[in-house]
mmCIF file of C-alpha atoms and ligand atoms in Angstrom:
data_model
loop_
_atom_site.group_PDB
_atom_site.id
_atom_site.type_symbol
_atom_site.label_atom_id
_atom_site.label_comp_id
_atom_site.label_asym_id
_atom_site.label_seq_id
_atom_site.Cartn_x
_atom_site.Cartn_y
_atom_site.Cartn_z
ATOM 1 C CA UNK A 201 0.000 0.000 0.000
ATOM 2 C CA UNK A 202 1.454 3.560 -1.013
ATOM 3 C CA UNK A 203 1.644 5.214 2.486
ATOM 4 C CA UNK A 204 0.668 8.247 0.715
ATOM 5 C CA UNK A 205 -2.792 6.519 -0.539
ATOM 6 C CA UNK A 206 -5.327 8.851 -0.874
ATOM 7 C CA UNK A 207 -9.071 8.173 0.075
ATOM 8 C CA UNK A 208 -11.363 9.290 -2.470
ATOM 9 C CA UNK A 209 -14.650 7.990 -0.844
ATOM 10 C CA UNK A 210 -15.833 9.810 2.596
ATOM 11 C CA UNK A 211 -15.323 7.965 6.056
ATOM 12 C CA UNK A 212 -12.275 5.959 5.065
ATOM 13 C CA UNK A 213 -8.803 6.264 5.608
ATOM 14 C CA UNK A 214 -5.187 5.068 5.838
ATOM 15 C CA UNK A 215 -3.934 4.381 9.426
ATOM 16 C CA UNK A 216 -0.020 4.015 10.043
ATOM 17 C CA UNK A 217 0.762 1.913 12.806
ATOM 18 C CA UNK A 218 3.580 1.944 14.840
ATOM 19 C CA UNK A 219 6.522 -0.238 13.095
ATOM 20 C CA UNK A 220 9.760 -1.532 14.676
ATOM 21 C CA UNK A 221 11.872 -3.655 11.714
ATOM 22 C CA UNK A 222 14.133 -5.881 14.031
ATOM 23 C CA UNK A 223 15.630 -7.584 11.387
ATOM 24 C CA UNK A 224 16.604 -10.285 11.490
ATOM 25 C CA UNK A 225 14.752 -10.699 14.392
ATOM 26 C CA UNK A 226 11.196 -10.372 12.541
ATOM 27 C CA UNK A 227 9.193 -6.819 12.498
ATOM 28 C CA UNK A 228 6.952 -5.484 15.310
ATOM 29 C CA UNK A 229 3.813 -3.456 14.691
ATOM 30 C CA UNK A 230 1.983 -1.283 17.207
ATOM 31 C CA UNK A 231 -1.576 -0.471 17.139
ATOM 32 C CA UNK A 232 -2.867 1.684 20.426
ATOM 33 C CA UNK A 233 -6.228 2.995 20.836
ATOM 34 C CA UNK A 234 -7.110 6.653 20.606
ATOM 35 C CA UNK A 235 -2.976 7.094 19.696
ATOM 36 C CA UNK A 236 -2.701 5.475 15.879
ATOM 37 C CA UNK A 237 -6.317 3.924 16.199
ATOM 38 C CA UNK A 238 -9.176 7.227 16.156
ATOM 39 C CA UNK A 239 -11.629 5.003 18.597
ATOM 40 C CA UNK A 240 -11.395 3.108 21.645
ATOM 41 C CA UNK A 241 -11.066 -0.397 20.789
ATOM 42 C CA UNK A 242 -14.179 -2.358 21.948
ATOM 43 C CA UNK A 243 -13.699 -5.864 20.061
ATOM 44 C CA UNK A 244 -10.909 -6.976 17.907
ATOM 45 C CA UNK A 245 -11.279 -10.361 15.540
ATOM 46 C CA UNK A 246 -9.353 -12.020 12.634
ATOM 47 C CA UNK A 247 -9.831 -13.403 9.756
ATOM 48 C CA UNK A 248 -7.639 -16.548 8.425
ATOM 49 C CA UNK A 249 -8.219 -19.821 5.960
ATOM 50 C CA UNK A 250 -9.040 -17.849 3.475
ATOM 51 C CA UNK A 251 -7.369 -20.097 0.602
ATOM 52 C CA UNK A 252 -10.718 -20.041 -1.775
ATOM 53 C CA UNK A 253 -9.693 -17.562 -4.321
ATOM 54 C CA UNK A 254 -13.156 -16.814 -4.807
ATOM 55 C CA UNK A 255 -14.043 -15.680 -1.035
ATOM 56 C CA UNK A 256 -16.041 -12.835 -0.889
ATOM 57 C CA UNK A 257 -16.455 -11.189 2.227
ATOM 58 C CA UNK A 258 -18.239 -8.128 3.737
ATOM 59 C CA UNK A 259 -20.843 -6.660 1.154
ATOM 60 C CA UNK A 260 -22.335 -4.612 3.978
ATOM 61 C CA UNK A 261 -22.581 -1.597 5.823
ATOM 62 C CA UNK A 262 -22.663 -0.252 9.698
ATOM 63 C CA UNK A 263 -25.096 2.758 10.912
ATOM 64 C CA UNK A 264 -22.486 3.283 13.429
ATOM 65 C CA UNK A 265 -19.526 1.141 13.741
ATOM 66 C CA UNK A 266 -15.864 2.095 12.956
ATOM 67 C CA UNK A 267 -13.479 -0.477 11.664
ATOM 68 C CA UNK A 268 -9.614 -0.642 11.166
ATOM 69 C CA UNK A 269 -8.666 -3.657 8.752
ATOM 70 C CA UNK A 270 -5.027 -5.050 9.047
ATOM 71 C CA UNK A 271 -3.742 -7.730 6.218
ATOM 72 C CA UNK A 272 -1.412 -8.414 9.092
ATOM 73 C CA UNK A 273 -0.240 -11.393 6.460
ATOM 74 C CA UNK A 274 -1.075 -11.517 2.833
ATOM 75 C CA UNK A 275 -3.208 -9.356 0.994
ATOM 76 C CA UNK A 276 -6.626 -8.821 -0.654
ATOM 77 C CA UNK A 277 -8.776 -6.414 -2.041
ATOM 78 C CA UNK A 278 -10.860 -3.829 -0.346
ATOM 79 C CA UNK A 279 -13.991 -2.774 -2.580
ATOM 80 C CA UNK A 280 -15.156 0.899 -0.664
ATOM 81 C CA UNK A 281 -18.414 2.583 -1.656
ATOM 82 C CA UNK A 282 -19.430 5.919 -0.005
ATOM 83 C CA UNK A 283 -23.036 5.630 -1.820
ATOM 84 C CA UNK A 284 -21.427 8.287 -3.917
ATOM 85 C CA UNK A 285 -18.080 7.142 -4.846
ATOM 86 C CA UNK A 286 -16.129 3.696 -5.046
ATOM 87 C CA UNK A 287 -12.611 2.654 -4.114
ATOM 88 C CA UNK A 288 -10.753 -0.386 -4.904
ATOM 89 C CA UNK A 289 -7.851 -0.685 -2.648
ATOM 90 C CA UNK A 290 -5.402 -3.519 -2.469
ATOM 91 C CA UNK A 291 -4.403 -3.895 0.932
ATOM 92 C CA UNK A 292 -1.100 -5.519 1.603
ATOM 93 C CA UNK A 293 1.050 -3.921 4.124
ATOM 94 C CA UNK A 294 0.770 -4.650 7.809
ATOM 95 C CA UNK A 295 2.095 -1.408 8.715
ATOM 96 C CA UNK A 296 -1.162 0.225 7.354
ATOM 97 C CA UNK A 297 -4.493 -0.768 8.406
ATOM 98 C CA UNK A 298 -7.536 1.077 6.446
ATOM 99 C CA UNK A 299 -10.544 3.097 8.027
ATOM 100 C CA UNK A 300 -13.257 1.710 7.443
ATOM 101 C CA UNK A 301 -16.224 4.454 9.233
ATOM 102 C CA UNK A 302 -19.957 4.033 9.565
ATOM 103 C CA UNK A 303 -22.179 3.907 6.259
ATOM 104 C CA UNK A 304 -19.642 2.973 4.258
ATOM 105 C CA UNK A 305 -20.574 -0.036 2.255
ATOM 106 C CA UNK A 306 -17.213 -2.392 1.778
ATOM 107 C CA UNK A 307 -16.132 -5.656 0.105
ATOM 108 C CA UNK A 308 -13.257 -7.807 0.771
ATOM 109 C CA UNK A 309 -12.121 -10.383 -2.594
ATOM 110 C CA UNK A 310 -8.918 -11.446 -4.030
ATOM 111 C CA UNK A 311 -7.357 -12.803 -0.526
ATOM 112 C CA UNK A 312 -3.408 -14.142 -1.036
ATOM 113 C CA UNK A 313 -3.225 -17.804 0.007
ATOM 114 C CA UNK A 314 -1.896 -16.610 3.253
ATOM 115 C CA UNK A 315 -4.390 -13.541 3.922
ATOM 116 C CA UNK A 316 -4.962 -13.106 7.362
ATOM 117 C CA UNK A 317 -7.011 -9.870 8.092
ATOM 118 C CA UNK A 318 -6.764 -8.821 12.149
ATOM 119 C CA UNK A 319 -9.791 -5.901 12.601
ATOM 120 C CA UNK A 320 -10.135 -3.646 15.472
ATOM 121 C CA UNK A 321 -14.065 -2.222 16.156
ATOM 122 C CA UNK A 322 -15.137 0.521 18.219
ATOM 123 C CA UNK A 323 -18.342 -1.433 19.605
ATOM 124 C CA UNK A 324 -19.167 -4.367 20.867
ATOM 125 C CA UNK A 325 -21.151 -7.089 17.712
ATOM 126 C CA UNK A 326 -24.359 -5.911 17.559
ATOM 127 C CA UNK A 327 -26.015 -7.498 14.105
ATOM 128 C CA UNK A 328 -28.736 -4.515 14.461
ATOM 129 C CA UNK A 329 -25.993 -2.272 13.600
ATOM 130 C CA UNK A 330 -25.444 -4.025 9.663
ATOM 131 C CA UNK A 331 -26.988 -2.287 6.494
ATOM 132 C CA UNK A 332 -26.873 -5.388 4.388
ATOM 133 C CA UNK A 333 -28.847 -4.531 1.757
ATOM 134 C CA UNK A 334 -27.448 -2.463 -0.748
ATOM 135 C CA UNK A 335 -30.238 -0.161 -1.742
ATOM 136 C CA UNK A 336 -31.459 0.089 2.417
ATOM 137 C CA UNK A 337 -27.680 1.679 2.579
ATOM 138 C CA UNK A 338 -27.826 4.215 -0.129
ATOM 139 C CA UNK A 339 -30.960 5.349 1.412
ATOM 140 C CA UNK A 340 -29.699 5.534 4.843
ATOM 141 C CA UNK A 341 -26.874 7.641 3.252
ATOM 142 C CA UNK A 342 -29.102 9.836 1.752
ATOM 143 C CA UNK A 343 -31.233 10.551 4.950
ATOM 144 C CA UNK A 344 -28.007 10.875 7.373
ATOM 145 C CA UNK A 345 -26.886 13.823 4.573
ATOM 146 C CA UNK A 346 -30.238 15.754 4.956
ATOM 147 C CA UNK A 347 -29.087 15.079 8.490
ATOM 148 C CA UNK A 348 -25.665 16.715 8.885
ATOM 149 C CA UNK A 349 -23.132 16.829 5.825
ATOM 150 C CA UNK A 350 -20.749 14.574 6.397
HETATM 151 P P1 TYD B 59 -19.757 -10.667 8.977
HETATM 152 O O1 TYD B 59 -19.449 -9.421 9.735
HETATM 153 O O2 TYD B 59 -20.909 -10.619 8.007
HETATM 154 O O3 TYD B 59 -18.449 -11.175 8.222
HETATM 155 P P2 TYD B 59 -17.609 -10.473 7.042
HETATM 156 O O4 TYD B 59 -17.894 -9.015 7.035
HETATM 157 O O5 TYD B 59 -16.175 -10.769 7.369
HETATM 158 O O6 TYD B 59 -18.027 -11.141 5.776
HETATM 159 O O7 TYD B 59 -19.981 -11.830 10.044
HETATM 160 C C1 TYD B 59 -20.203 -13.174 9.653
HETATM 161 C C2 TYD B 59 -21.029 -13.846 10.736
HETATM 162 O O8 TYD B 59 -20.334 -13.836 11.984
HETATM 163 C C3 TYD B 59 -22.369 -13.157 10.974
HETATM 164 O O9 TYD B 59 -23.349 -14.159 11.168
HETATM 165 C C4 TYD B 59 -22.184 -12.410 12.266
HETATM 166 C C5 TYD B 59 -21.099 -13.192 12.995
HETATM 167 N N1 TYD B 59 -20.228 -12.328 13.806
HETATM 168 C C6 TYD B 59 -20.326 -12.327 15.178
HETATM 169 O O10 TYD B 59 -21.160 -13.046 15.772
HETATM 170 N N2 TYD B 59 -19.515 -11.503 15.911
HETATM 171 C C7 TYD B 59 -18.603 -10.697 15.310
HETATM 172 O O11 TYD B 59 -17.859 -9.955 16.018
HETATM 173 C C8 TYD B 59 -18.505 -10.701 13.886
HETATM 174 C C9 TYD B 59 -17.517 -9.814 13.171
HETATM 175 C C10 TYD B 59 -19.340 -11.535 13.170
#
């Protein structure tokens, strides 16, 4: 991932972690909450065995959760759409994690053999909180806007 990526869709961004390379002695990669992560961290999971090259994950949206997505081995391919805008982003550095904020409807394909995708959440699973209909999100995108601009 270019470290100098640039977000074109609303609500997402890149997040640097902190990075020690102690080679030969492996690397070391630092994630703490409210310092390099923008939330307090509520729930953290991971993702691994993801060897079908035709996994597709996601294809849904929060109201209200924030995400941070680390391909802390491997890669894939993060499919971003504000409800305005898309983003493809291939995601293969574990020194970067993406921002992934509420109503932002995302898409995870293409995993590397050896993809293993560690995400940190601000809240605690809450299925209530999932758009996962695509036309229920553009609408809920269109009413938060009347809302506030975001
Ligand atoms: P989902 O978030 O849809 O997976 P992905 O976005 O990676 O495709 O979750 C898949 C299933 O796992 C769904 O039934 C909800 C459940 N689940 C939990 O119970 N707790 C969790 O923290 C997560 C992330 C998922």
């Amino acid at each position: 991932m270019n470290p100098k990526l640039k977000f074109k869709v609303r609500r997402a961004g890149l997040i640097a972690l902190q990075f020690f390379k102690d080679s030969p002695d492996g690397n070391l990669f630092i994630a703490e909450a409210r310092r390099h992560i923008p939330f307090a961290i509520k729930r953290v999971y991971f993702i691994n065995n993801l060897a079908n090259a035709k996994a597709v994950r996601g294809r849904h949206a929060h109201r209200r959760l924030e995400q941070v997505l680390i391909a802390v081995s491997g890669s894939f391919v993060l499919q971003l759409d504000d409800g305005h805008r898309t983003q493809r982003v291939l995601v293969n550095d574990a020194s970067h994690g993406v921002y992934v904020g509420p109503l932002l409807w995302h898409t995870m394909t293409s995993f590397s053999y050896d993809c293993v995708i560690l995400v940190l959440a601000s809240e605690w699973f809450d299925e209530r909180d999932y758009i996962r209909e695509h036309d229920v999100f553009l609408q809920a995108v269109m009413t938060s806007r009347r809302q506030k601009p975001m």
